[in-house]
PDB file of C-alpha atoms in Angstrom:
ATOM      1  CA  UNK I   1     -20.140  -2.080   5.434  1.00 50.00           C
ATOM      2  CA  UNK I   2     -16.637  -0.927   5.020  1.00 66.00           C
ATOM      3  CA  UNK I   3     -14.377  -3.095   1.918  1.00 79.00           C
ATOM      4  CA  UNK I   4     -11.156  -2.963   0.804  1.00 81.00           C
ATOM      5  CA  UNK I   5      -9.457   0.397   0.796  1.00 83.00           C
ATOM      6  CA  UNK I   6      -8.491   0.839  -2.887  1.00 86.00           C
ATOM      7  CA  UNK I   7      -5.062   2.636  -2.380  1.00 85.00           C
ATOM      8  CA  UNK I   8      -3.814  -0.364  -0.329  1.00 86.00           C
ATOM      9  CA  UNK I   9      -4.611  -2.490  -3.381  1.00 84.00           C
ATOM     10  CA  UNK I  10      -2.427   0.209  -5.742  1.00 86.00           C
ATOM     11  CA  UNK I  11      -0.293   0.087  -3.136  1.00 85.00           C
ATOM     12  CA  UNK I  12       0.478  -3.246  -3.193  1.00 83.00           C
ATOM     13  CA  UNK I  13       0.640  -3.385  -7.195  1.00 85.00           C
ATOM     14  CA  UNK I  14       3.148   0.044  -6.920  1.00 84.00           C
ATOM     15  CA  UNK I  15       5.846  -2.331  -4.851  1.00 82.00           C
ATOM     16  CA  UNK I  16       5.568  -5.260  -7.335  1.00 82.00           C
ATOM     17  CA  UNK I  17       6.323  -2.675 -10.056  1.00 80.00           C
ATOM     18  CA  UNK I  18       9.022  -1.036  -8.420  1.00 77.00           C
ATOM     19  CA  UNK I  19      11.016  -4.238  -8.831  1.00 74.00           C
ATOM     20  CA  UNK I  20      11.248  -3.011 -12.658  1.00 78.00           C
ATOM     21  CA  UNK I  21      11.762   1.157 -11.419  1.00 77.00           C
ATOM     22  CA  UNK I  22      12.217   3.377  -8.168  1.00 76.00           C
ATOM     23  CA  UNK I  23       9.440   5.491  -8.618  1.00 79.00           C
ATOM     24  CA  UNK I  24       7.363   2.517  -8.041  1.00 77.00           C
ATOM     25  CA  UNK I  25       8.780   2.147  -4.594  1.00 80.00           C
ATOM     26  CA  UNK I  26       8.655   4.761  -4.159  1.00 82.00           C
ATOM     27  CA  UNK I  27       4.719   6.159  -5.025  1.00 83.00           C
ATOM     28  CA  UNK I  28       3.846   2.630  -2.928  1.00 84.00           C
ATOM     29  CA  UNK I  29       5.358   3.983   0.414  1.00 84.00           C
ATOM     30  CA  UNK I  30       3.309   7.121  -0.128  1.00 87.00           C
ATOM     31  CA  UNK I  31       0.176   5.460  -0.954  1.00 85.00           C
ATOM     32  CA  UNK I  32       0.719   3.439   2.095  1.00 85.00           C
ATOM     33  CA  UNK I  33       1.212   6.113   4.655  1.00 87.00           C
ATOM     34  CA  UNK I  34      -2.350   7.725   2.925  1.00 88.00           C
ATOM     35  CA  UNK I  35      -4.007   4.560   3.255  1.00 87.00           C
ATOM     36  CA  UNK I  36      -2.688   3.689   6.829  1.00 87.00           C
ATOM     37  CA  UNK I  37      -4.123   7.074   7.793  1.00 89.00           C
ATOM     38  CA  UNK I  38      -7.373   6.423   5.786  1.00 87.00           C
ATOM     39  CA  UNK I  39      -7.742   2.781   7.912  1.00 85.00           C
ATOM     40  CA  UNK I  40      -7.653   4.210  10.699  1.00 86.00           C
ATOM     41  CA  UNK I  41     -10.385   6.978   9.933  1.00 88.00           C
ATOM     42  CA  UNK I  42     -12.806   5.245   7.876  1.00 85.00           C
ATOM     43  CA  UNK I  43     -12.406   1.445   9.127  1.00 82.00           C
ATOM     44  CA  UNK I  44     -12.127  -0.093   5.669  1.00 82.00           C
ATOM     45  CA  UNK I  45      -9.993  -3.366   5.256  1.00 85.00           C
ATOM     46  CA  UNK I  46      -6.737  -3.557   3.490  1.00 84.00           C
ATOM     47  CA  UNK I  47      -4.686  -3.437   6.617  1.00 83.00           C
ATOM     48  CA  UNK I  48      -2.834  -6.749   5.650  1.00 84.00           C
ATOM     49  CA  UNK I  49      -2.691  -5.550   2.250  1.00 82.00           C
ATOM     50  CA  UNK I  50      -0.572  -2.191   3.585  1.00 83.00           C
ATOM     51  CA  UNK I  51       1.761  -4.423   5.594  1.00 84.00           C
ATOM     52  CA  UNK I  52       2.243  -6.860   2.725  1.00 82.00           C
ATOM     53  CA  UNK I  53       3.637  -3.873   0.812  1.00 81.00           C
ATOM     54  CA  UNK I  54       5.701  -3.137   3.757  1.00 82.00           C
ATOM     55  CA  UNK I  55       7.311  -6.014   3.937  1.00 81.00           C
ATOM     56  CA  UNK I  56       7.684  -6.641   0.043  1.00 79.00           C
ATOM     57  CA  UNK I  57       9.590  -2.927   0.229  1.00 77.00           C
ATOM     58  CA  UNK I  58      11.654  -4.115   2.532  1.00 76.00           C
ATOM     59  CA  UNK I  59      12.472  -7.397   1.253  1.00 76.00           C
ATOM     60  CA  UNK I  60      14.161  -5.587  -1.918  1.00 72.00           C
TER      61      UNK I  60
END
């Protein structure tokens, strides 16, 4: 049974701490193009957790 992918998690934490610095930002849009990618292979969740960081990116 797939879980949570673990990048989308560090993913998510990367945006929150690129309020502070860029190269947060910007080492949580990389993550989150390798863990979109890994989704789609492997199944695991964190889906929601890759958009959140989307959307948190976007909202700064």
């Amino acid at each position: 049974m797939p879980g949570t992918n673990t990048m989308a998690i560090v993913s998510l934490v990367s945006s929150f701490a690129g309020v502070f610095c860029c190269i947060g930002s910007i080492v949580s849009v990389v993550l989150g193009t390798i863990t979109l990618n890994q989704i789609k292979q492997t199944r695991d969740d964190g889906h929601g957790l890759t958009t959140a960081m989307a959307w948190r990116l976007a909202a700064s």
